mmCIF file of C-alpha atoms in Angstrom:
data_model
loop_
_atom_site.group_PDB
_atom_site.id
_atom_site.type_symbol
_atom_site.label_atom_id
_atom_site.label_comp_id
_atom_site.label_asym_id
_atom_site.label_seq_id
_atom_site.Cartn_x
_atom_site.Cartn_y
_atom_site.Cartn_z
ATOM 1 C CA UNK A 145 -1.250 1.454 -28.911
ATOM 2 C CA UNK A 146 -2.363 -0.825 -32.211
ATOM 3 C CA UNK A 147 -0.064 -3.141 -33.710
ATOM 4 C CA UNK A 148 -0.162 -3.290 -37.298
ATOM 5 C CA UNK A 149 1.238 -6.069 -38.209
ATOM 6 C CA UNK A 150 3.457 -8.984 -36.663
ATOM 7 C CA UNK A 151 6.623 -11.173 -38.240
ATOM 8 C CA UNK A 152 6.908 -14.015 -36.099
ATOM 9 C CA UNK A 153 11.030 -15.975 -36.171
ATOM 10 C CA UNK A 154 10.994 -19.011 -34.462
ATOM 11 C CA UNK A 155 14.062 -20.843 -34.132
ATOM 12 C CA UNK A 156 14.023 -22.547 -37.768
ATOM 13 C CA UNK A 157 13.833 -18.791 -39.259
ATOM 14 C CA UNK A 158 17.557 -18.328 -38.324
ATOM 15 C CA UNK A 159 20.504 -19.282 -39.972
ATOM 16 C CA UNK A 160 24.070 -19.958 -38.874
ATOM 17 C CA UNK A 161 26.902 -18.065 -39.671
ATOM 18 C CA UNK A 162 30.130 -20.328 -40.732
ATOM 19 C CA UNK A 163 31.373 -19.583 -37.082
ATOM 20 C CA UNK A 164 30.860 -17.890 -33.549
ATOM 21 C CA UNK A 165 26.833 -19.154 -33.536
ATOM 22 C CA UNK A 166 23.835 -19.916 -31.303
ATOM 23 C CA UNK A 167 23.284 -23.759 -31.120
ATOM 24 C CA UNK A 168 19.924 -25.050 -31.631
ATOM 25 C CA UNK A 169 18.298 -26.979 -28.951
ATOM 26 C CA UNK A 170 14.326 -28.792 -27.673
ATOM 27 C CA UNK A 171 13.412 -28.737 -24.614
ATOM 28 C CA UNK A 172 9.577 -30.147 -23.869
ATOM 29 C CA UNK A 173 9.319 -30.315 -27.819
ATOM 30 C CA UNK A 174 10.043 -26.211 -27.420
ATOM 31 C CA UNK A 175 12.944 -25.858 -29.867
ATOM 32 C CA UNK A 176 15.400 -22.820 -29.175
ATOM 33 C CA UNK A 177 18.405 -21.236 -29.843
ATOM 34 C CA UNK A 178 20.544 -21.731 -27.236
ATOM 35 C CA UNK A 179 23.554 -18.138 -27.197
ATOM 36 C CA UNK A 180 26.604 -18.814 -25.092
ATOM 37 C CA UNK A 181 27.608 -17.156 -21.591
ATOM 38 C CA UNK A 182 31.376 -17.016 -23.104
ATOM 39 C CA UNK A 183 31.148 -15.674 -26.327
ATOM 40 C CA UNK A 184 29.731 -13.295 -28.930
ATOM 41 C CA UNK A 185 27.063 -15.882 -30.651
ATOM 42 C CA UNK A 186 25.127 -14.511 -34.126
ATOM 43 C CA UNK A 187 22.336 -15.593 -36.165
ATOM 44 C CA UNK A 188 20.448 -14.233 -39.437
ATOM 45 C CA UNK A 189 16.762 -14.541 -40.210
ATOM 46 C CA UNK A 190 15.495 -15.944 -43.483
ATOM 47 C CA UNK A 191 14.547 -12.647 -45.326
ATOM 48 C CA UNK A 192 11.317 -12.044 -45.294
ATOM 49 C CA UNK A 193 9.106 -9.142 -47.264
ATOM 50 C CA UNK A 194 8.105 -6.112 -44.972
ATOM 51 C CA UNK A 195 4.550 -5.962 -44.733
ATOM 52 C CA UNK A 196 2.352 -3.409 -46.985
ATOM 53 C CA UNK A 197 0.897 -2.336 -43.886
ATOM 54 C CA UNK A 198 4.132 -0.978 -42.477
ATOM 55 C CA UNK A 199 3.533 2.839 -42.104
ATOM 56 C CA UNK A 200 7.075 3.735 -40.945
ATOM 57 C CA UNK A 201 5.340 6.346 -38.571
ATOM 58 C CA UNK A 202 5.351 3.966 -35.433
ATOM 59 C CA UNK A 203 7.693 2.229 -33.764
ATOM 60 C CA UNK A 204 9.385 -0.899 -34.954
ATOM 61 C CA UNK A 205 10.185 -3.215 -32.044
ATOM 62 C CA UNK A 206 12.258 -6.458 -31.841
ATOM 63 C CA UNK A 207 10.420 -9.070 -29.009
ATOM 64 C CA UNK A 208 12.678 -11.816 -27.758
ATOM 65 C CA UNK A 209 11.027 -14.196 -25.852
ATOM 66 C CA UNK A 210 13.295 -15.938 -23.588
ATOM 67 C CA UNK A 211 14.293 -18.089 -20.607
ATOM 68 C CA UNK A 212 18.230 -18.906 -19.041
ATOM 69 C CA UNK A 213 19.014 -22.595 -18.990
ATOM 70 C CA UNK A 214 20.475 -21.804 -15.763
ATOM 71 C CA UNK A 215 21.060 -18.252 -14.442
ATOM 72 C CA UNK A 216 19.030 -17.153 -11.781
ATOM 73 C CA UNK A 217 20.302 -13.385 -11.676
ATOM 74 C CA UNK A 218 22.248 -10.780 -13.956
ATOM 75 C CA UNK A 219 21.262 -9.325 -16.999
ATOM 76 C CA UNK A 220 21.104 -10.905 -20.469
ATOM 77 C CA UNK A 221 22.796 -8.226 -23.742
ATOM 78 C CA UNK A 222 20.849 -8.628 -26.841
ATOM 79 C CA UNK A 223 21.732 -6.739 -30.301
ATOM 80 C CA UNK A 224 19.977 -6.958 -32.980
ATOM 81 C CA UNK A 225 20.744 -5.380 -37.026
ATOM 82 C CA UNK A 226 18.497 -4.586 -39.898
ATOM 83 C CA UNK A 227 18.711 -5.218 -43.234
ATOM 84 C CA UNK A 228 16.729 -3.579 -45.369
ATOM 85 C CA UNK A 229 17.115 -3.877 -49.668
ATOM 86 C CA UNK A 230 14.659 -2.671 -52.194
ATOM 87 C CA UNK A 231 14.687 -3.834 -55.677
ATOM 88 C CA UNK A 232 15.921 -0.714 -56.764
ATOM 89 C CA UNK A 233 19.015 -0.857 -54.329
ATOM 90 C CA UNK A 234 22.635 -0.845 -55.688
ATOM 91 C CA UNK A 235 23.474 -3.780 -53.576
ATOM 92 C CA UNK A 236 25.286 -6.830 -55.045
ATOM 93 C CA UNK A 237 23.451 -9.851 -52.532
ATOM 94 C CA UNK A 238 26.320 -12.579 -53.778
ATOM 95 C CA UNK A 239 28.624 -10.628 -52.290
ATOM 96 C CA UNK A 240 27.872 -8.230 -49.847
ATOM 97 C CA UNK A 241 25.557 -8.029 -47.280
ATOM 98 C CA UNK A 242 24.593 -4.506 -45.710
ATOM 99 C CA UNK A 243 23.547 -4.982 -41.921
ATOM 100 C CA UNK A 244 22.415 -1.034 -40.225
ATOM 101 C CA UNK A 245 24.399 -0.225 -37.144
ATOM 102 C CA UNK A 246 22.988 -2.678 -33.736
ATOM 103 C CA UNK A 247 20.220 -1.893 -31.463
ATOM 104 C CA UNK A 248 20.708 -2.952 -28.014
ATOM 105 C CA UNK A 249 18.619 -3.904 -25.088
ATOM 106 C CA UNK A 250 19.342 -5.366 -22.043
ATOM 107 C CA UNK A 251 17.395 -6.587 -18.651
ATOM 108 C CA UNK A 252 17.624 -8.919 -15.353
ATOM 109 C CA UNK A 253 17.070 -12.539 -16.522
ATOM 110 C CA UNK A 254 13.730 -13.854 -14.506
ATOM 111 C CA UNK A 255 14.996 -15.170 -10.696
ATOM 112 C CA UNK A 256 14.020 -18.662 -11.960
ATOM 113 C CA UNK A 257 15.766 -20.665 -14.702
ATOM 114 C CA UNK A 258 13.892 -21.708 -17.093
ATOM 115 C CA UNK A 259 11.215 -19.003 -16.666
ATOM 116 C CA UNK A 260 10.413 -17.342 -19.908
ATOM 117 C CA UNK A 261 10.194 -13.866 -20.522
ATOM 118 C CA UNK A 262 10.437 -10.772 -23.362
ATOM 119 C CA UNK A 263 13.061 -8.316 -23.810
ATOM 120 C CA UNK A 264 12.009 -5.560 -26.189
ATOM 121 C CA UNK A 265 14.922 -4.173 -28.119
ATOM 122 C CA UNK A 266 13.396 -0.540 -30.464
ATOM 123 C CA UNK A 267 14.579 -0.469 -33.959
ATOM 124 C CA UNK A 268 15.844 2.686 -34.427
ATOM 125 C CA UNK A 269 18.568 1.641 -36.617
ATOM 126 C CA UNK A 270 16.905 0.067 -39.449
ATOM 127 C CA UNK A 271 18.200 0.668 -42.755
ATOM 128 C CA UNK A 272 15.709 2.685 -44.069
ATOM 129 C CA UNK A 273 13.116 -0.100 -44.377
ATOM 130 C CA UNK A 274 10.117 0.312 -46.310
ATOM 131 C CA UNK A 275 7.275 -1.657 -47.114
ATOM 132 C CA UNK A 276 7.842 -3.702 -49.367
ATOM 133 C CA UNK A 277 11.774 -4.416 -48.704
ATOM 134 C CA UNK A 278 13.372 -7.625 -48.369
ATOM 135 C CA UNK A 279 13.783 -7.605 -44.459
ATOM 136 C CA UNK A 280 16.309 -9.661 -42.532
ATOM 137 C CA UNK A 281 17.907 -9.193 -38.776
ATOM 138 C CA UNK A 282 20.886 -10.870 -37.060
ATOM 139 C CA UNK A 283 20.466 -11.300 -33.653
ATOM 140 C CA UNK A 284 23.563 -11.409 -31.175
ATOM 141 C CA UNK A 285 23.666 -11.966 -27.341
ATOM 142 C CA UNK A 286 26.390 -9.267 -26.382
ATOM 143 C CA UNK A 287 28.608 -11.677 -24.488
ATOM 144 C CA UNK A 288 31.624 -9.991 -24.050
ATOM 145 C CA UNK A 289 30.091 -6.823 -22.411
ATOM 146 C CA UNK A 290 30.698 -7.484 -18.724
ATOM 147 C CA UNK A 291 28.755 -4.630 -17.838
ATOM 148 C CA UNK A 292 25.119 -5.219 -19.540
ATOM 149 C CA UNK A 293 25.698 -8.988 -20.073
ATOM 150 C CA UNK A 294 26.320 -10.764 -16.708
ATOM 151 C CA UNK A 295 23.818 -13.831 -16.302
ATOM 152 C CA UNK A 296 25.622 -17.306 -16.868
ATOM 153 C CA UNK A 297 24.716 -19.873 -18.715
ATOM 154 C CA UNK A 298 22.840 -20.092 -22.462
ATOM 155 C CA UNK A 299 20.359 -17.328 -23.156
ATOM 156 C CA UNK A 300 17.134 -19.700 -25.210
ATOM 157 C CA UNK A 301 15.938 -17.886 -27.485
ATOM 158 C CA UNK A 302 12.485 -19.726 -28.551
ATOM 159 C CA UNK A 303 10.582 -16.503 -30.797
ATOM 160 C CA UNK A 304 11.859 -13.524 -32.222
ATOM 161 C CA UNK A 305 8.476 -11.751 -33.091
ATOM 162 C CA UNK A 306 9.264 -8.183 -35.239
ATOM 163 C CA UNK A 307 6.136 -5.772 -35.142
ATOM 164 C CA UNK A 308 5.532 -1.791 -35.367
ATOM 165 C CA UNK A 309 3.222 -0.080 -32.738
ATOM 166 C CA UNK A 310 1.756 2.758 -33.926
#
């Protein structure tokens, strides 16, 4: 498979809701965003413009590249929501925001803290982005689902890269 383009979000790319939010974090001048064991944590990219050379026809995939501060097993819940607005949508942005319904993706956190790995979460609720689009996500480690979320400790969070495979 080709990938046709890339959007790389490091950790400065996000932005904190007024509540219920990753903290930020540098470790071995790696900054991250450090999501809680506890609770439902949030944060929203800087919008961004989709790429011209977004076809649609593939597959748009979320990568999260991550390691646990201190888990060693269970899984680690990730959801993550598209935003999509064109110029010619009838959205008012001072007030409203307009976030398609979560993908979700879990998997076992690496048997080493601190070991990094990527959890792919497919797109397939995505607000019927185009190219062209103003393009934003909020990412959310699933806390509270004691099934698919079951690792301790903070889930870092040090890239978010956003690409379609086609």
């Amino acid at each position: 498979m080709a990938r046709n383009f890339e959007i790389n979000l490091d950790p400065d790319a996000f932005i904190p809701p007024s509540s219920a939010h990753a903290d930020r974090g540098v470790i071995q001048n790696r900054p991250y965003l450090a999501f809680d064991a506890g609770t439902v944590e949030a944060m929203y990219s800087k919008a961004v413009q989709m790429p011209w050379t977004y076809t649609g026809s593939g597959t748009l995939k979320a990568e999260i590249m991550y390691a646990a501060a201190s888990a060693t097993s269970g899984k680690f819940d990730f959801e993550i929501s598209v935003e999509a607005i064109t110029t010619e949508d009838a959205l008012d942005t001072d007030t409203t925001s307009s976030f398609d319904t979560a993908n979700a993706a879990n998997e076992t956190v690496p048997g080493t803290a601190g070991y990094m790995s990527i959890l792919t979460i497919t797109l397939t609720n995505k607000d019927s982005v185009a190219a062209g689009d103003m393009f934003r996500i909020k990412l959310e480690r699933d806390a509270d689902d004691a099934t698919n979320d079951t690792a301790t400790g903070d889930a870092r969070v040090y890239l978010v890269n956003i690409c379609e495979d086609v």
